[in-house]
Amino acid sequence: MQAALEITARHCGRELDQYGQCVAAKPESWQRDCHHLKMSIARCTSSHPIIRRIRQACAEPFEAFEECLRQNEAATSNCTEQVRRFLQCAEQVPPPGPPTIQTEPLPGT
């Protein structure tokens, strides 16, 4: 997960900063008012292989976390267990390996 966070910060730092500032500035309505910034992070990160793998492998715990946030907009600290489960899942996702090149046997071998 640390690698995914570093990749996100490296490639989408501006989007993360804007979203973080919006959430901090609007504790009662961040879910609605910052949604467009959340989507900009999603668009930015969707092109990176490790993040795509985490999203696929950990879709269920991530959806549970998002649902908890929706239900606890004013008290997001109620979602620590969902965050823990998602992070635990993400830690288990191996980074993508180097691309495999398949070769055909040489004629006559």
Short mmCIF file of C-alpha atoms in Angstrom, two decimals:
data_model
loop_
_atom_site.label_atom_id
_atom_site.label_comp_id
_atom_site.label_asym_id
_atom_site.label_seq_id
_atom_site.Cartn_x
_atom_site.Cartn_y
_atom_site.Cartn_z
CA MET A 1 0.00 0.00 0.00
CA GLN A 2 2.87 2.34 0.77
CA ALA A 3 4.03 1.96 -2.82
CA ALA A 4 0.56 2.77 -4.13
CA LEU A 5 0.35 5.86 -1.92
CA GLU A 6 3.78 6.98 -3.08
CA ILE A 7 2.82 6.43 -6.72
CA THR A 8 -0.41 8.36 -6.20
CA ALA A 9 1.39 11.22 -4.49
CA ARG A 10 4.09 11.29 -7.15
CA HIS A 11 1.73 11.24 -10.13
CA CYS A 12 -1.36 12.90 -8.67
CA GLY A 13 0.00 15.14 -5.91
CA ARG A 14 -1.84 18.25 -7.06
CA GLU A 15 -5.17 16.39 -7.11
CA LEU A 16 -4.51 14.87 -3.67
CA ASP A 17 -3.64 18.27 -2.21
CA GLN A 18 -6.76 19.92 -3.61
CA TYR A 19 -8.98 17.10 -2.32
CA GLY A 20 -7.36 17.16 1.13
CA GLN A 21 -7.83 20.92 1.40
CA CYS A 22 -11.47 20.64 0.36
CA VAL A 23 -12.20 17.86 2.87
CA ALA A 24 -10.52 19.80 5.68
CA ALA A 25 -12.39 22.98 4.80
CA LYS A 26 -15.82 21.33 4.60
CA PRO A 27 -16.13 18.74 7.39
CA GLU A 28 -19.93 18.66 7.24
CA SER A 29 -20.36 18.50 3.47
CA TRP A 30 -17.07 17.25 2.03
CA GLN A 31 -18.70 14.15 0.54
CA ARG A 32 -20.87 16.31 -1.72
CA ASP A 33 -18.71 19.42 -2.14
CA CYS A 34 -15.44 17.59 -2.83
CA HIS A 35 -16.78 14.81 -5.03
CA HIS A 36 -15.46 16.39 -8.24
CA LEU A 37 -11.95 16.48 -6.73
CA LYS A 38 -12.23 12.84 -5.66
CA MET A 39 -13.11 11.99 -9.24
CA SER A 40 -10.07 13.88 -10.53
CA ILE A 41 -7.86 11.69 -8.30
CA ALA A 42 -9.62 8.60 -9.64
CA ARG A 43 -9.01 9.69 -13.22
CA CYS A 44 -5.39 10.46 -12.48
CA THR A 45 -4.64 7.18 -10.72
CA SER A 46 -6.63 4.90 -12.99
CA SER A 47 -3.75 4.73 -15.44
CA HIS A 48 -1.21 3.27 -12.96
CA PRO A 49 -0.91 -0.56 -12.84
CA ILE A 50 -0.43 -1.01 -9.05
CA ILE A 51 -3.41 1.17 -8.26
CA ARG A 52 -5.55 -0.70 -10.79
CA ARG A 53 -4.50 -3.99 -9.16
CA ILE A 54 -5.37 -2.75 -5.66
CA ARG A 55 -8.74 -1.47 -6.86
CA GLN A 56 -9.53 -4.82 -8.41
CA ALA A 57 -8.24 -7.01 -5.58
CA CYS A 58 -9.66 -4.88 -2.76
CA ALA A 59 -12.90 -3.63 -4.25
CA GLU A 60 -15.08 -5.08 -1.49
CA PRO A 61 -13.25 -3.56 1.53
CA PHE A 62 -12.89 -0.27 -0.34
CA GLU A 63 -16.62 -0.12 -1.07
CA ALA A 64 -17.33 -0.85 2.62
CA PHE A 65 -15.03 2.03 3.55
CA GLU A 66 -16.74 4.41 1.12
CA GLU A 67 -20.17 3.37 2.42
CA CYS A 68 -19.03 4.03 5.98
CA LEU A 69 -17.83 7.48 4.96
CA ARG A 70 -21.20 8.23 3.36
CA GLN A 71 -23.01 7.17 6.53
CA ASN A 72 -20.62 9.05 8.83
CA GLU A 73 -19.90 12.28 6.99
CA ALA A 74 -19.53 14.28 10.18
CA ALA A 75 -17.70 11.54 12.11
CA THR A 76 -15.31 9.84 9.70
CA SER A 77 -13.31 8.48 12.64
CA ASN A 78 -16.09 5.88 12.95
CA CYS A 79 -14.62 4.21 9.86
CA THR A 80 -11.24 3.15 11.23
CA GLU A 81 -12.08 -0.55 11.05
CA GLN A 82 -13.05 -0.26 7.37
CA VAL A 83 -9.84 1.65 6.63
CA ARG A 84 -7.82 -1.02 8.44
CA ARG A 85 -9.43 -3.80 6.39
CA PHE A 86 -8.80 -1.97 3.13
CA LEU A 87 -5.18 -1.23 3.99
CA GLN A 88 -4.64 -4.82 5.09
CA CYS A 89 -5.96 -6.01 1.75
CA ALA A 90 -3.91 -3.49 -0.23
CA GLU A 91 -0.72 -4.54 1.55
CA GLN A 92 -1.22 -8.06 0.17
CA VAL A 93 -1.38 -6.94 -3.47
CA PRO A 94 1.97 -7.60 -5.14
CA PRO A 95 3.36 -4.92 -7.41
CA PRO A 96 3.15 -5.68 -11.10
CA GLY A 97 6.16 -7.55 -12.37
CA PRO A 98 8.18 -6.63 -15.42
CA PRO A 99 6.43 -7.31 -18.70
CA THR A 100 6.91 -10.82 -20.00
CA ILE A 101 8.21 -11.16 -23.51
CA GLN A 102 7.13 -14.31 -25.25
CA THR A 103 9.43 -15.53 -27.94
CA GLU A 104 8.86 -18.03 -30.66
CA PRO A 105 11.42 -20.75 -31.22
CA LEU A 106 13.84 -20.08 -34.01
CA PRO A 107 13.17 -22.07 -37.18
CA GLY A 108 15.12 -25.30 -37.26
CA THR A 109 15.57 -25.57 -33.47
#
